[in-house]
C-alpha positions as a printed NumPy array, in Angstrom:
array([[-16.267,  18.898,  36.226],
       [-16.781,  15.167,  36.314],
       [-17.248,  13.436,  39.648],
       [-16.502,   9.864,  38.602],
       [-13.956,   8.154,  36.385],
       [-16.396,   6.359,  34.084],
       [-18.313,   9.52 ,  33.237],
       [-15.076,  11.392,  32.475],
       [-13.696,   8.587,  30.291],
       [-16.985,   8.378,  28.382],
       [-17.03 ,  12.149,  27.795],
       [-13.472,  12.102,  26.429],
       [-14.114,   9.133,  24.144],
       [-17.284,  10.832,  22.856],
       [-15.298,  13.957,  21.891],
       [-12.776,  11.83 ,  19.987],
       [-15.46 ,   9.777,  18.244],
       [-17.306,  12.92 ,  17.106],
       [-14.112,  14.52 ,  15.81 ],
       [-12.579,  11.7  ,  13.779],
       [-14.558,   8.472,  14.3  ],
       [-11.731,   6.953,  16.362],
       [-12.043,   5.369,  19.787],
       [-10.22 ,   6.649,  22.856],
       [ -8.313,   4.468,  25.316],
       [ -6.67 ,   5.258,  28.634],
       [ -3.334,   4.093,  30.05 ],
       [ -2.603,   5.176,  33.617],
       [  0.713,   5.176,  35.481],
       [  0.774,   5.901,  39.203],
       [  3.528,   7.302,  41.381],
       [  3.207,   8.807,  44.86 ],
       [  0.839,  11.813,  44.644],
       [  0.846,  11.668,  40.824],
       [ -1.218,  10.023,  38.129],
       [ -0.004,  10.096,  34.52 ],
       [ -2.496,   9.47 ,  31.721],
       [ -1.698,   8.554,  28.132],
       [ -4.745,   9.083,  25.916],
       [ -4.517,   6.731,  22.958],
       [ -6.701,   6.761,  19.865],
       [ -7.534,   3.738,  17.743],
       [ -8.513,   4.223,  14.103],
       [-10.669,   1.37 ,  12.748],
       [ -9.826,   2.285,   9.133],
       [ -6.141,   1.393,   9.374],
       [ -6.429,  -0.598,  12.618],
       [ -3.661,   1.353,  14.31 ],
       [ -3.32 ,   3.247,  17.577],
       [ -1.562,   6.558,  18.216],
       [ -0.848,   8.655,  21.285],
       [ -3.044,  11.741,  21.358],
       [ -1.743,  13.386,  24.532],
       [ -0.088,  12.755,  27.904],
       [ -1.073,  14.656,  31.028],
       [ -0.463,  14.362,  34.78 ],
       [ -2.562,  15.165,  37.809],
       [ -2.811,  14.401,  41.499],
       [ -5.486,  11.679,  41.176],
       [ -7.   ,   9.64 ,  38.377],
       [-10.108,  11.843,  38.344],
       [ -8.067,  15.063,  38.429],
       [ -6.009,  13.791,  35.486],
       [ -9.132,  12.829,  33.522],
       [-10.701,  16.245,  34.094],
       [ -7.504,  17.923,  32.843],
       [ -7.477,  15.636,  29.799],
       [-11.122,  16.418,  29.046],
       [-10.335,  20.149,  29.127],
       [ -7.347,  19.615,  26.818],
       [ -9.342,  17.62 ,  24.24 ],
       [-12.408,  19.879,  24.475],
       [-10.335,  23.064,  23.995],
       [ -7.847,  21.717,  21.424],
       [ -9.546,  23.243,  18.351],
       [ -9.828,  26.634,  20.072],
       [ -6.189,  26.423,  21.189],
       [ -5.064,  25.708,  17.633],
       [ -6.747,  28.901,  16.388],
       [ -5.132,  31.063,  19.081],
       [ -2.3  ,  33.413,  18.099],
       [ -0.302,  32.229,  21.131],
       [ -0.618,  28.617,  19.992],
       [  2.613,  26.592,  20.123],
       [  1.037,  23.421,  18.703],
       [  1.544,  22.601,  15.024],
       [ -0.388,  20.267,  12.734],
       [  1.458,  17.637,  10.712],
       [  0.359,  15.051,   8.153],
       [  2.28 ,  11.785,   8.068],
       [  2.127,   9.612,   4.95 ],
       [  2.985,   6.089,   6.085],
       [  2.993,   2.469,   5.007],
       [  1.824,  -0.425,   7.178],
       [  4.254,  -3.262,   6.492],
       [  1.795,  -5.881,   7.825],
       [ -1.21 ,  -5.2  ,   5.606],
       [  0.803,  -3.442,   2.88 ],
       [ -1.352,  -0.32 ,   2.718],
       [ -0.489,   3.382,   2.675],
       [ -2.295,   5.929,   4.855],
       [ -2.262,   9.616,   5.798],
       [ -2.669,  10.527,   9.46 ],
       [ -2.911,  13.94 ,  11.08 ],
       [ -1.045,  14.816,  14.284],
       [ -0.73 ,  17.8  ,  16.603],
       [  2.49 ,  18.42 ,  18.473],
       [  4.823,  21.053,  19.854],
       [  7.65 ,  19.738,  17.664],
       [  8.445,  17.187,  14.989],
       [ 10.014,  14.963,  17.659],
       [  6.785,  15.148,  19.687],
       [  4.768,  14.082,  16.631],
       [  7.083,  11.148,  15.849],
       [  6.869,  10.028,  19.501],
       [  3.064,  10.056,  19.272],
       [  3.137,   8.23 ,  15.946],
       [  5.385,   5.372,  17.124],
       [  3.795,   5.051,  20.588],
       [  3.657,   1.361,  21.5  ],
       [  4.823,   0.219,  18.059],
       [  7.921,  -1.337,  16.598],
       [  9.625,   0.974,  14.115],
       [  9.988,  -2.072,  11.853],
       [  6.211,  -2.392,  11.423],
       [  5.72 ,   0.994,   9.745],
       [  7.543,   2.986,   7.086],
       [  7.156,   6.767,   7.037],
       [  7.244,   8.152,   3.497],
       [  6.623,  11.811,   4.234],
       [  5.966,  14.213,   7.114],
       [  4.432,  17.547,   6.192],
       [  3.997,  20.583,   8.418],
       [  0.57 ,  21.926,   7.508],
       [  0.034,  25.668,   7.049],
       [ -1.536,  27.651,   9.851],
       [ -5.125,  28.481,   8.988]])
């Protein structure tokens, strides 16, 4: 795996950019013997960020390597019969720029998806019109 933080962050952001043309951003929280990482995506089309995934490890590099594995294997995981992750589409309205968008999310539950959607945002800034659980392919 990766031996330095910058290389790992670049590899993760490259995977995200290739998949959906979004950028990836990293928010770390440290506690004794633990590093928590929130991986956030930013979509330049609607100028909004969302939480992609949260993971913990023993060090920053350990956490980044775990996150890389999660992002790299996500598509394969979704196709697995043992998969517990569902795909949702959220139709939402940005109250600031008065535009409507559709965004796709993966989560273990509807509550998980809503948490990722509203990450770092005021609930007053966005109106959700519809949340759809997409069929398993």
